PDB file of C-alpha atoms and ligand atoms in Angstrom:
ATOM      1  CA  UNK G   1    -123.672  33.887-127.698  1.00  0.00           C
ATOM      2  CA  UNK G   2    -123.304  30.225-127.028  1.00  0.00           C
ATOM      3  CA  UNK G   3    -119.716  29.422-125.295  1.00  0.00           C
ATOM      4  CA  UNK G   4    -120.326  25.744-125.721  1.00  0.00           C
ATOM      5  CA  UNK G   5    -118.726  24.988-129.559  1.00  0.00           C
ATOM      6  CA  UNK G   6    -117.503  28.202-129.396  1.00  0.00           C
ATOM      7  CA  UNK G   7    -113.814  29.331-130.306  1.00  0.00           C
ATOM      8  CA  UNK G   8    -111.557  31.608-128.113  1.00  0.00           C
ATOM      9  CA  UNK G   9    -108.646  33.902-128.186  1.00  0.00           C
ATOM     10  CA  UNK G  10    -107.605  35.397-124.377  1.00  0.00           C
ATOM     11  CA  UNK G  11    -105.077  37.460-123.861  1.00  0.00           C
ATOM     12  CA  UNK G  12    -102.916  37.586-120.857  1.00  0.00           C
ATOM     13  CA  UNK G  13    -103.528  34.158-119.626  1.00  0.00           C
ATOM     14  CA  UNK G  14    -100.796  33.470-116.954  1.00  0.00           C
ATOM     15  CA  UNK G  15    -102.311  34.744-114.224  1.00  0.00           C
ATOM     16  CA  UNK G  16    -104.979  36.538-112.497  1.00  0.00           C
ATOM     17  CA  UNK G  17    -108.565  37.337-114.435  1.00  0.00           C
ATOM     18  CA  UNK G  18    -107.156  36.455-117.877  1.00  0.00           C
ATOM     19  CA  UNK G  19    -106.228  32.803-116.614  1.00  0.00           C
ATOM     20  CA  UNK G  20    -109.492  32.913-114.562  1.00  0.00           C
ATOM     21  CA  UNK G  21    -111.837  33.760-117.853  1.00  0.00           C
ATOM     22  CA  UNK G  22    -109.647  30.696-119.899  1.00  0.00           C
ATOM     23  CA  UNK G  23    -110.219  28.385-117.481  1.00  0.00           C
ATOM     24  CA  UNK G  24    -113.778  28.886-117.233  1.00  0.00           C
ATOM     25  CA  UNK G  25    -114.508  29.114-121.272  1.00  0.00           C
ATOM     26  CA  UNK G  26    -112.703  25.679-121.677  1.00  0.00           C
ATOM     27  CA  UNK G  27    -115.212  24.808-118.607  1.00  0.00           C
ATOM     28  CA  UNK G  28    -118.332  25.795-120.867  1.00  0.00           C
ATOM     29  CA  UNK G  29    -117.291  23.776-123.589  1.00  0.00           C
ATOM     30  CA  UNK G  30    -115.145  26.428-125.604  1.00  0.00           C
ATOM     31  CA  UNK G  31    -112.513  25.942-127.517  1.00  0.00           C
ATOM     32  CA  UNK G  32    -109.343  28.560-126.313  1.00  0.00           C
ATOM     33  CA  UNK G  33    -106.506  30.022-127.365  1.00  0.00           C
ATOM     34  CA  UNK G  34    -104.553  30.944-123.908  1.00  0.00           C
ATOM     35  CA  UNK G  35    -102.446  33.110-125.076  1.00  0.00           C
ATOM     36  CA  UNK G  36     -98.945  34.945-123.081  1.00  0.00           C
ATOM     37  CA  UNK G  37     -95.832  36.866-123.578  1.00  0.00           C
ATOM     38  CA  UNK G  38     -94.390  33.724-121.811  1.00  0.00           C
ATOM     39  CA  UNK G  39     -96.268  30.657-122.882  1.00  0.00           C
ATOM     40  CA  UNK G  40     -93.868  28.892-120.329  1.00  0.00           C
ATOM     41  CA  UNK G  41     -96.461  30.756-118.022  1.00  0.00           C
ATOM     42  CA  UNK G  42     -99.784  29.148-118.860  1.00  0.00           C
ATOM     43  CA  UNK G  43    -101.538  26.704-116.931  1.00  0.00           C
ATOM     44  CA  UNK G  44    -104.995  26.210-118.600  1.00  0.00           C
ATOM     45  CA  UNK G  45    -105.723  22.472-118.814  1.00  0.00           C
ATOM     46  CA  UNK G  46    -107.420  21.431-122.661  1.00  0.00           C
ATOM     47  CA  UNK G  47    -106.175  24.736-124.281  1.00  0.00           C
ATOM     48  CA  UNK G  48    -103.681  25.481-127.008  1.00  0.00           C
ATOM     49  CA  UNK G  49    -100.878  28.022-126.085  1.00  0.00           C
ATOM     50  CA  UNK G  50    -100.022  30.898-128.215  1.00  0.00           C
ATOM     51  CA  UNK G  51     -97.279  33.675-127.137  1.00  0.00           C
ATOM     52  CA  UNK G  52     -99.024  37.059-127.506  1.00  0.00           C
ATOM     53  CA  UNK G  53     -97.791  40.235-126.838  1.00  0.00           C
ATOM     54  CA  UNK G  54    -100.627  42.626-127.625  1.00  0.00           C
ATOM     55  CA  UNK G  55     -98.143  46.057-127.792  1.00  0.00           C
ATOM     56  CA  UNK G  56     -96.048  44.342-130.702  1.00  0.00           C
ATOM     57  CA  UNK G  57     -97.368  44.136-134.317  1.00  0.00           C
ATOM     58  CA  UNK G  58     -95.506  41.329-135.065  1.00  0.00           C
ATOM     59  CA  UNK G  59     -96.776  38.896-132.571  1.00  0.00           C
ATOM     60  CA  UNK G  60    -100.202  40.575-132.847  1.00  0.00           C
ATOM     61  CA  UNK G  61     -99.905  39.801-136.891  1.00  0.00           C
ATOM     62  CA  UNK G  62     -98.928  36.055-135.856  1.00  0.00           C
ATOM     63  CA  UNK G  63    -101.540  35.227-133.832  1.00  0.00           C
ATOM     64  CA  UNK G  64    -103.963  36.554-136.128  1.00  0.00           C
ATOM     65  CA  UNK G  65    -102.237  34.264-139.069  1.00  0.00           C
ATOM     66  CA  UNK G  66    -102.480  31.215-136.998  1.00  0.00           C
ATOM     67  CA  UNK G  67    -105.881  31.390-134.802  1.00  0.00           C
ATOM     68  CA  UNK G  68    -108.151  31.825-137.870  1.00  0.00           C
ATOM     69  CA  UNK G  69    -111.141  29.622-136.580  1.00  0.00           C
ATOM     70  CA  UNK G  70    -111.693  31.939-133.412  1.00  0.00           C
ATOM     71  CA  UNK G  71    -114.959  33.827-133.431  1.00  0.00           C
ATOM     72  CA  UNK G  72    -114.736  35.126-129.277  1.00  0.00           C
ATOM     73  CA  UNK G  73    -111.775  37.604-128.746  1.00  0.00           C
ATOM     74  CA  UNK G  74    -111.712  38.692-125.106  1.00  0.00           C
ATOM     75  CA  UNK G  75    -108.952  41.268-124.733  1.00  0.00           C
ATOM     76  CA  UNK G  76    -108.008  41.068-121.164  1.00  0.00           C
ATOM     77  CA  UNK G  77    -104.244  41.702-121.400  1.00  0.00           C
ATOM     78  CA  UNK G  78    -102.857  45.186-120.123  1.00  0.00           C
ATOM     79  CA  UNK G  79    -100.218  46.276-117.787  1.00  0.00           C
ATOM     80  CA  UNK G  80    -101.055  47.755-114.682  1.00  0.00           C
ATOM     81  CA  UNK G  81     -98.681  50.495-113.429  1.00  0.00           C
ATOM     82  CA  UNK G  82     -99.263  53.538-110.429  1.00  0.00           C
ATOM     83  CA  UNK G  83     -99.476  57.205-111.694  1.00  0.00           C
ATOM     84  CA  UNK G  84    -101.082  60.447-111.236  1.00  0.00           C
ATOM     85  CA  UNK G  85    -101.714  62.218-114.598  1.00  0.00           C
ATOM     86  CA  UNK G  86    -100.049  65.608-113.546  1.00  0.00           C
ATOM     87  CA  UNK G  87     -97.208  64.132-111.132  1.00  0.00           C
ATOM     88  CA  UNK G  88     -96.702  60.933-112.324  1.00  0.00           C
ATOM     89  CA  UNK G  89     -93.958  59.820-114.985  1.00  0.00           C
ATOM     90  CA  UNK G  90     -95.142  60.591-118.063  1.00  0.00           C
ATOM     91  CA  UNK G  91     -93.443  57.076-119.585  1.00  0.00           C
ATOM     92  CA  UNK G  92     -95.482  55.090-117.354  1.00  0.00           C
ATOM     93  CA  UNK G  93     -98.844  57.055-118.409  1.00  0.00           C
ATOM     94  CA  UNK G  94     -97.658  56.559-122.307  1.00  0.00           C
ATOM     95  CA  UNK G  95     -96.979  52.470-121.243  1.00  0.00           C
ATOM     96  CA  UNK G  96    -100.471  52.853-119.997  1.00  0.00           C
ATOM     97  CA  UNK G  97    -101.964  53.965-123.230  1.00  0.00           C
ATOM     98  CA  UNK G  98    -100.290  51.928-125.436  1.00  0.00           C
ATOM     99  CA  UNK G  99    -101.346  48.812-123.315  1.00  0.00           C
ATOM    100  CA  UNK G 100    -104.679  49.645-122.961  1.00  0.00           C
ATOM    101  CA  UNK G 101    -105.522  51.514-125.865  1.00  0.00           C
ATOM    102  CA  UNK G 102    -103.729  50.546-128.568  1.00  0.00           C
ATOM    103  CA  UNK G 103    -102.542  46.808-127.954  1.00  0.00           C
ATOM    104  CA  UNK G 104    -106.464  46.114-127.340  1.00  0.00           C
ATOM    105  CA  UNK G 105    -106.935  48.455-130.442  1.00  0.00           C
ATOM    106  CA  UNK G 106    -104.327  46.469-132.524  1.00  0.00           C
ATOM    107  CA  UNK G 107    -106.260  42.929-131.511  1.00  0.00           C
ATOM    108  CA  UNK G 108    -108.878  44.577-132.625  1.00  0.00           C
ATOM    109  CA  UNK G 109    -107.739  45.312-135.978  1.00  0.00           C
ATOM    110  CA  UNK G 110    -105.997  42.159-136.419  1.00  0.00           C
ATOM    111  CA  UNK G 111    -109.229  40.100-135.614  1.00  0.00           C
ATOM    112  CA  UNK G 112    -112.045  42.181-137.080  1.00  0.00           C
ATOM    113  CA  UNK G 113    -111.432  39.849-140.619  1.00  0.00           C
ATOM    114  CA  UNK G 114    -110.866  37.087-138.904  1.00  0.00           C
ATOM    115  CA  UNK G 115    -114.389  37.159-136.709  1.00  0.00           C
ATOM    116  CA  UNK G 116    -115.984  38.161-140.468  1.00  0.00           C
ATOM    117  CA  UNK G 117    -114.786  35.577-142.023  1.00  0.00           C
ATOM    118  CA  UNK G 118    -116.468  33.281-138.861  1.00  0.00           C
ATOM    119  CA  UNK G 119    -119.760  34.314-138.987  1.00  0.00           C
ATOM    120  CA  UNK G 120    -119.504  37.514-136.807  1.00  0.00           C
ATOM    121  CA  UNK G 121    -118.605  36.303-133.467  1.00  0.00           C
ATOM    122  CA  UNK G 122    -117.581  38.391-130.883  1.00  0.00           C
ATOM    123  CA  UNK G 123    -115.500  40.615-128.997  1.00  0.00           C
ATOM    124  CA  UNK G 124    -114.994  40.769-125.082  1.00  0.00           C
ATOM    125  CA  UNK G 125    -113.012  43.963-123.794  1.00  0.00           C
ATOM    126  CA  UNK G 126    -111.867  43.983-120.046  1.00  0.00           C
ATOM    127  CA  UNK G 127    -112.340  47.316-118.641  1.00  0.00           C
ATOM    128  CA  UNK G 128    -112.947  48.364-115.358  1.00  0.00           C
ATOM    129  CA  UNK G 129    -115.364  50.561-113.554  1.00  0.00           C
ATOM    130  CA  UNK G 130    -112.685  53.137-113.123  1.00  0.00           C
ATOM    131  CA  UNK G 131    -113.178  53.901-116.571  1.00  0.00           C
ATOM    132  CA  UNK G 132    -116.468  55.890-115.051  1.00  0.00           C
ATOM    133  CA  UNK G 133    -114.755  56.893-111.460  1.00  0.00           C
ATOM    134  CA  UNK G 134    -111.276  57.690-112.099  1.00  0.00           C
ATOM    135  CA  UNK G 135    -109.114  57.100-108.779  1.00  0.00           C
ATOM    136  CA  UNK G 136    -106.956  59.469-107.258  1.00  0.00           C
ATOM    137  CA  UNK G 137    -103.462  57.537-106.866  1.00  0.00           C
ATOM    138  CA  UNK G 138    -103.842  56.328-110.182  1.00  0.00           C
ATOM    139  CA  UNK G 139    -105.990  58.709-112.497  1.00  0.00           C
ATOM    140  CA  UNK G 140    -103.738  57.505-115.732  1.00  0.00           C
ATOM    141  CA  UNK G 141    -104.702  53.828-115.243  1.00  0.00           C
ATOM    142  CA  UNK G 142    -108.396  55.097-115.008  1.00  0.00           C
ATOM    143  CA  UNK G 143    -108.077  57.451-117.875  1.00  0.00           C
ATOM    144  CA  UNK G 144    -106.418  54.380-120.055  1.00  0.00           C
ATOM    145  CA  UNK G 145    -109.318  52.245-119.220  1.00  0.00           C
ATOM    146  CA  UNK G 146    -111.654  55.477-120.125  1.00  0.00           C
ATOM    147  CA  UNK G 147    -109.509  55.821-123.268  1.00  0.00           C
ATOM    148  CA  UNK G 148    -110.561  51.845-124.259  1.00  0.00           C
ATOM    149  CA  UNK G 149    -114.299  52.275-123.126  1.00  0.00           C
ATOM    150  CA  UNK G 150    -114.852  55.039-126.310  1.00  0.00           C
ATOM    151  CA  UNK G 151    -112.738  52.342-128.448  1.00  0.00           C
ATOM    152  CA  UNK G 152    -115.149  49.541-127.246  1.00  0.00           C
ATOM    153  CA  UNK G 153    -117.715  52.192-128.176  1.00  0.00           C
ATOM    154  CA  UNK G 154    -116.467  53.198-131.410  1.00  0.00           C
ATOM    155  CA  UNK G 155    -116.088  49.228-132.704  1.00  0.00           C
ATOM    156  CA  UNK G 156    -119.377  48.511-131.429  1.00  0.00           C
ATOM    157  CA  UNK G 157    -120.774  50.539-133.818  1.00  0.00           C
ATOM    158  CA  UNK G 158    -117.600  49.963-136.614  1.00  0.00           C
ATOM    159  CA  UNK G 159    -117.990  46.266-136.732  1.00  0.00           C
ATOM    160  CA  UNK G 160    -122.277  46.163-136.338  1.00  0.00           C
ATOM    161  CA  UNK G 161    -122.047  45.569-140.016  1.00  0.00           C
ATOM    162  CA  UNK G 162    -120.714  42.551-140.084  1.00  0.00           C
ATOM    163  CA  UNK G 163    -122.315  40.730-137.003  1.00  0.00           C
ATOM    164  CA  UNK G 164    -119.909  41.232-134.777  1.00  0.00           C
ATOM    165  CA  UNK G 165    -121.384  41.846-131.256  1.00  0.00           C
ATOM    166  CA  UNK G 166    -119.055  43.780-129.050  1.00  0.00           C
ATOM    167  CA  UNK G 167    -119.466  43.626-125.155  1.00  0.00           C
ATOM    168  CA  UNK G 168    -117.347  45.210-122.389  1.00  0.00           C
ATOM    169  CA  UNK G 169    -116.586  43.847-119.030  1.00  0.00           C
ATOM    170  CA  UNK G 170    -116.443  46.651-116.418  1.00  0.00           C
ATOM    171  CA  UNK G 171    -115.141  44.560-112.959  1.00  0.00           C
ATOM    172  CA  UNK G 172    -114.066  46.944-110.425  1.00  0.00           C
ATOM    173  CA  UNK G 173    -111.895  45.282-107.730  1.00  0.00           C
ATOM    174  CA  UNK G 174    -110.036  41.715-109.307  1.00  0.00           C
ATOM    175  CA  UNK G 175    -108.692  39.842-106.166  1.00  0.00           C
ATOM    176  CA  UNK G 176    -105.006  39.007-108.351  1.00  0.00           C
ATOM    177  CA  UNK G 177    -101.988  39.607-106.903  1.00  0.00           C
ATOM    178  CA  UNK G 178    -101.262  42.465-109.014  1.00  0.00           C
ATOM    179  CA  UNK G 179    -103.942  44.379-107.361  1.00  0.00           C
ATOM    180  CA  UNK G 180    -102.742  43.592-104.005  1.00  0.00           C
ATOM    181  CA  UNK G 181     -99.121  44.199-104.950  1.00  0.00           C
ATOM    182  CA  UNK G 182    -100.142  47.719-106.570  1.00  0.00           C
ATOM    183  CA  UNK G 183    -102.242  48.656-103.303  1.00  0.00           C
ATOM    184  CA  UNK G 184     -99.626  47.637-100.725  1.00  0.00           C
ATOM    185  CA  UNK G 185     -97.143  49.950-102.888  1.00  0.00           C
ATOM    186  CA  UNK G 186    -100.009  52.625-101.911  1.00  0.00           C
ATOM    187  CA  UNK G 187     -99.458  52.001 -98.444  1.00  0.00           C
ATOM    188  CA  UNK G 188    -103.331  50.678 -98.391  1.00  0.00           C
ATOM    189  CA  UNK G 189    -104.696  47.338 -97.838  1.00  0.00           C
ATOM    190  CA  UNK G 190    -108.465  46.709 -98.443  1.00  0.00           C
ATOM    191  CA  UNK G 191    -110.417  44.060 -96.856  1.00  0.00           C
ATOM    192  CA  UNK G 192    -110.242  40.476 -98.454  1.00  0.00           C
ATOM    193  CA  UNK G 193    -114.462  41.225 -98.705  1.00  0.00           C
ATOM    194  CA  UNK G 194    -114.360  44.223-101.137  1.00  0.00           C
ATOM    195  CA  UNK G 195    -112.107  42.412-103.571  1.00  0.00           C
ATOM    196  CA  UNK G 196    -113.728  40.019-106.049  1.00  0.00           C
ATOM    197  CA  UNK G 197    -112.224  35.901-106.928  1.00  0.00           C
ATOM    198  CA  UNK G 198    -111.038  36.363-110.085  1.00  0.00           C
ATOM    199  CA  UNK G 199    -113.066  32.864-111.122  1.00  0.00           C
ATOM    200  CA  UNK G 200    -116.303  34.785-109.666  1.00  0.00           C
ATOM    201  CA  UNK G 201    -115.597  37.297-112.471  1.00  0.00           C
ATOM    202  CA  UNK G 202    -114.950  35.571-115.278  1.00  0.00           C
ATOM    203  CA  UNK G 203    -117.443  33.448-114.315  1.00  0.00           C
ATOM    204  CA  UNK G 204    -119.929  36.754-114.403  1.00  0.00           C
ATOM    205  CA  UNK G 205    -118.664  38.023-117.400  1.00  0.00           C
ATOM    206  CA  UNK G 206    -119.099  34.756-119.580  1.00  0.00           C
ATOM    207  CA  UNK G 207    -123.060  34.516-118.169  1.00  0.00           C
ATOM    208  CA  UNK G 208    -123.264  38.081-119.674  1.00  0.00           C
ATOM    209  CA  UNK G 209    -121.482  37.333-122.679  1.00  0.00           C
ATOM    210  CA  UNK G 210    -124.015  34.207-122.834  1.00  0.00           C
ATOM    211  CA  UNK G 211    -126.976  36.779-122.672  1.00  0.00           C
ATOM    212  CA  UNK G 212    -125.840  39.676-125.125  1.00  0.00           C
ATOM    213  CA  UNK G 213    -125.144  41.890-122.398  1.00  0.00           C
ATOM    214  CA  UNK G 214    -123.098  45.005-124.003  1.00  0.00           C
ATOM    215  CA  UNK G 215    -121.838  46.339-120.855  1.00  0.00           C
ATOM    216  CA  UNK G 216    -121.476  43.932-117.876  1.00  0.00           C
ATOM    217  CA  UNK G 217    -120.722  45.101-114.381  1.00  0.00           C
ATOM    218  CA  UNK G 218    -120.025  44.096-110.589  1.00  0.00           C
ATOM    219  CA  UNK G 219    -121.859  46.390-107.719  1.00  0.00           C
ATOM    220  CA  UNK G 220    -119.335  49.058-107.692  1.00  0.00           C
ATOM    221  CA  UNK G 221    -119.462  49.367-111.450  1.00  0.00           C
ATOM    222  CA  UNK G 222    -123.338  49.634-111.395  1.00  0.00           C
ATOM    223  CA  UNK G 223    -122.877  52.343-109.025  1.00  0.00           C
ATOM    224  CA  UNK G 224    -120.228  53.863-111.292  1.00  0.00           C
ATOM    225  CA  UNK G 225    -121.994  54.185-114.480  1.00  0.00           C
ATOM    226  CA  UNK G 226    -125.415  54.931-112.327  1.00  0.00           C
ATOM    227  CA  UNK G 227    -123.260  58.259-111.018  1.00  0.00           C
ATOM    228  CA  UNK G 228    -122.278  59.300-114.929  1.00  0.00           C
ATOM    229  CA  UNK G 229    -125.750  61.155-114.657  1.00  0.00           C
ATOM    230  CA  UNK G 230    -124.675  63.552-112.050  1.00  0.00           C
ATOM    231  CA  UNK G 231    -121.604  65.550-111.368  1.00  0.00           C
ATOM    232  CA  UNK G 232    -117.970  63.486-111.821  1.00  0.00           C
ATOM    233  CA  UNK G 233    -116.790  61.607-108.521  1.00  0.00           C
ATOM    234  CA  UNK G 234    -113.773  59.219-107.880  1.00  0.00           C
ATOM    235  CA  UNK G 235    -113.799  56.016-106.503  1.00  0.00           C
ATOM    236  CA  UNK G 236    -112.298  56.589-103.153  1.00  0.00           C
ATOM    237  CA  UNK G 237    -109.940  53.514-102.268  1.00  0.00           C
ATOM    238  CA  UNK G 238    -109.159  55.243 -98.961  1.00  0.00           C
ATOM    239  CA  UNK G 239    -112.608  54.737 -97.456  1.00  0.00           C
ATOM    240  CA  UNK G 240    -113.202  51.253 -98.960  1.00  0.00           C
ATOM    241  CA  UNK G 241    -109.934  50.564 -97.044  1.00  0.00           C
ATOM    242  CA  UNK G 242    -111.489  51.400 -93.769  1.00  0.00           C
ATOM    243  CA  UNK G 243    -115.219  50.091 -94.075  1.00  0.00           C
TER     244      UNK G 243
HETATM  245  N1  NAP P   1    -106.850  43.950-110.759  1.00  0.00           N
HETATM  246  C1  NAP P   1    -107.896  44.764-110.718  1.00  0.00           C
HETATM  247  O1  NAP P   1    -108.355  45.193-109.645  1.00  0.00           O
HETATM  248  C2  NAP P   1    -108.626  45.138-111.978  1.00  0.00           C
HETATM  249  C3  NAP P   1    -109.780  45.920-111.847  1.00  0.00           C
HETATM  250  C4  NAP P   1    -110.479  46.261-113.001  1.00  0.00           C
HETATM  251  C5  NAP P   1    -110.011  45.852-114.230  1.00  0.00           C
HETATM  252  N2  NAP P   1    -108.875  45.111-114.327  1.00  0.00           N
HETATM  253  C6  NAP P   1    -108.429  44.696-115.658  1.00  0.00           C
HETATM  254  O2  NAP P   1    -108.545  43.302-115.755  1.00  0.00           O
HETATM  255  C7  NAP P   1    -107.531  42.790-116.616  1.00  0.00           C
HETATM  256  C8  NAP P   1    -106.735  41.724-115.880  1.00  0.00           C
HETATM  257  O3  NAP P   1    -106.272  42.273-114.654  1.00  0.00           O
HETATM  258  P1  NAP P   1    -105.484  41.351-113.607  1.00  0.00           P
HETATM  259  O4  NAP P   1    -105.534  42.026-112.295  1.00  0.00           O
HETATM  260  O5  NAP P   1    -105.901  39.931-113.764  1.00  0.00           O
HETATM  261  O6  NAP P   1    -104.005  41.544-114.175  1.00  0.00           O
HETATM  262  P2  NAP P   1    -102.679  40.669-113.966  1.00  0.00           P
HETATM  263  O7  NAP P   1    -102.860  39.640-112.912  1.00  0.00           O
HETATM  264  O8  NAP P   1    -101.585  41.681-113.845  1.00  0.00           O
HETATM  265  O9  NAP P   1    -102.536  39.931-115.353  1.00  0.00           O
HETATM  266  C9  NAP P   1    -102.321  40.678-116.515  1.00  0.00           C
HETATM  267  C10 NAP P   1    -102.073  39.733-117.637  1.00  0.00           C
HETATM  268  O10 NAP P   1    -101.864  40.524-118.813  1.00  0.00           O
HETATM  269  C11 NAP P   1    -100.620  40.122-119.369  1.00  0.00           C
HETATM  270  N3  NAP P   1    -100.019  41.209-120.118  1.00  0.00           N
HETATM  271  C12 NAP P   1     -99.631  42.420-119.675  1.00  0.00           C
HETATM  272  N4  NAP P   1     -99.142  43.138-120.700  1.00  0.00           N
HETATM  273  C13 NAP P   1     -99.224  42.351-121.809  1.00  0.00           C
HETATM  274  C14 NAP P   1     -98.881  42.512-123.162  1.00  0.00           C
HETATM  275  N5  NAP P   1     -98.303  43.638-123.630  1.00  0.00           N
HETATM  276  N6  NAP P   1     -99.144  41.511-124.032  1.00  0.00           N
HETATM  277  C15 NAP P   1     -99.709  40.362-123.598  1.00  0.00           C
HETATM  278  N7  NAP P   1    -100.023  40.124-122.318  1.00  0.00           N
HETATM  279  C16 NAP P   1     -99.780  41.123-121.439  1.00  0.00           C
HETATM  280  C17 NAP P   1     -99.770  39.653-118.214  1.00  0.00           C
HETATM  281  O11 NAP P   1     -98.773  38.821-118.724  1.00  0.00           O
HETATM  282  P3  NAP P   1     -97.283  38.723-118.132  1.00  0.00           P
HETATM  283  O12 NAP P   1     -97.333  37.541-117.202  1.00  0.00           O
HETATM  284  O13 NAP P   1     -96.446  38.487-119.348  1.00  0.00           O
HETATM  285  O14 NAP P   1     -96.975  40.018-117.439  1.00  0.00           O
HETATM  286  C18 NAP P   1    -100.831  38.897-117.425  1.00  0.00           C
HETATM  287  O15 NAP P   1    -101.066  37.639-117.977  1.00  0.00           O
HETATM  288  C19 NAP P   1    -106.707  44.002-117.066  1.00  0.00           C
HETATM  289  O16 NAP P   1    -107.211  44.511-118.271  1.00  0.00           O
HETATM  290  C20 NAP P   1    -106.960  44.982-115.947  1.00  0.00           C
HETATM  291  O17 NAP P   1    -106.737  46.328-116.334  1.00  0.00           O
HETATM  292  C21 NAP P   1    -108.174  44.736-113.222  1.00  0.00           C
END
């Protein structure tokens, strides 16, 4: 896909990788919906603001009325929350899901006309190698983001028909606050060294986009999907922590 000329949707541009992957589209000579709960929020220079919450219908349904020319979604939005899958509040884990799995799956719906009607286009899910690892300390996150790889898998092959190339973007450590803030709450604190700029990112996920790439990846989520061969393992945040 060629950015340059293209047209954008992101979702959850106010900060970290969202604002990172709107910045650098609108850098490559796209044009981009930055989209927010708060558009108050968004600071991406030469783009057109939209308020988007992706786990209401309504909004969802408004965005899709007004942003018909886009043919790249990149569904980056979701919440990120701590908990276990057997101890952990079970409201938090359903949050999780509905962020996730069915606000991306919603954009999905709402768009899949839309990127017809354009030619095709594309769509970019945010995922995260965890999707492959799991993590103890926060297994629901992981099994959200495993929850959204088999939708990115099962639109892939839905929306094939009509052109519509779907990629998925499987980063592994994002260097936003959020991260930091949800780690410290952990009592852990990784090195600066294992966490990737959120610019570097979005900045690797738009080459791959650029090259067709259906599932793009950072180190750690090479290693990830490279361990789906043998028995399940967990990413283990403890001994990144002390390397
Ligand atoms: N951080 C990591 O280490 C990491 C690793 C792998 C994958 N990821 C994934 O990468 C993506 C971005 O992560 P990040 O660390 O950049 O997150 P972040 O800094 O917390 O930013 C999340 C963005 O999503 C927005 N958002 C949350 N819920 C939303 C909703 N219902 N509707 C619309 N927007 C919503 C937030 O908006 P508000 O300002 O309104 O809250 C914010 O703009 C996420 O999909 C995350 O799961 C992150």
């Amino acid at each position: 896909m060629n950015l340059n000329g293209a047209t954008a949707l992101v979702t959850g541009t106010s900060r970290g990788l969202g604002r990172s992957l709107a910045l650098e589209l609108v850098r490559r000579g796209a044009t981009v919906y930055a989209t927010a709960r708060q558009p108050d929020d968004v600071d991406v220079p030469g783009s057109t603001v939209l308020r988007l919450d992706i786990t209401d219908k309504r909004s969802v349904a408004e965005a899709a009325a007004v942003a018909t020319d886009v043919d790249l979604l990149v569904n980056n939005a979701a919440l990120t929350a701590i908990a276990n899958l057997v101890d952990g509040d079970l409201d938090v884990i359903r949050k999780l899901m509905d962020s996730h799995f069915f606000g991306t799956l919603a954009m999905v719906r709402a768009f899949a006309p839309v990127l017809a009607r354009n030619g095709g286009g594309a769509i970019l899910n945010v995922l995260s190698s965890t999707a492959w690892t799991s993590v103890h300390g926060n297994s629901a996150l992981a099994a959200a983001k495993s929850a959204e790889w088999g939708l990115t898998n099962g639109v892939r092959v839905e929306l094939a028909p009509q052109g519509t190339h779907v990629a998925a973007f499987l980063p592994t450590l994002v260097g936003s606050d959020t991260l930091t803030d949800a780690l410290r709450s952990a009592g852990l604190v990784l090195p600066d060294d294992v966490m990737t700029d959120p610019a570097e990112l979005a900045a690797l996920a738009l080459d791959g986009l650029e090259a067709d790439e259906l599932e793009i990846v950072d180190p750690l989520g090479a290693e990830a999907k490279a361990s789906l061969s043998g028995p399940p393992r967990a990413l283990d945040l403890a001994s990144l922590a002390r390397s």
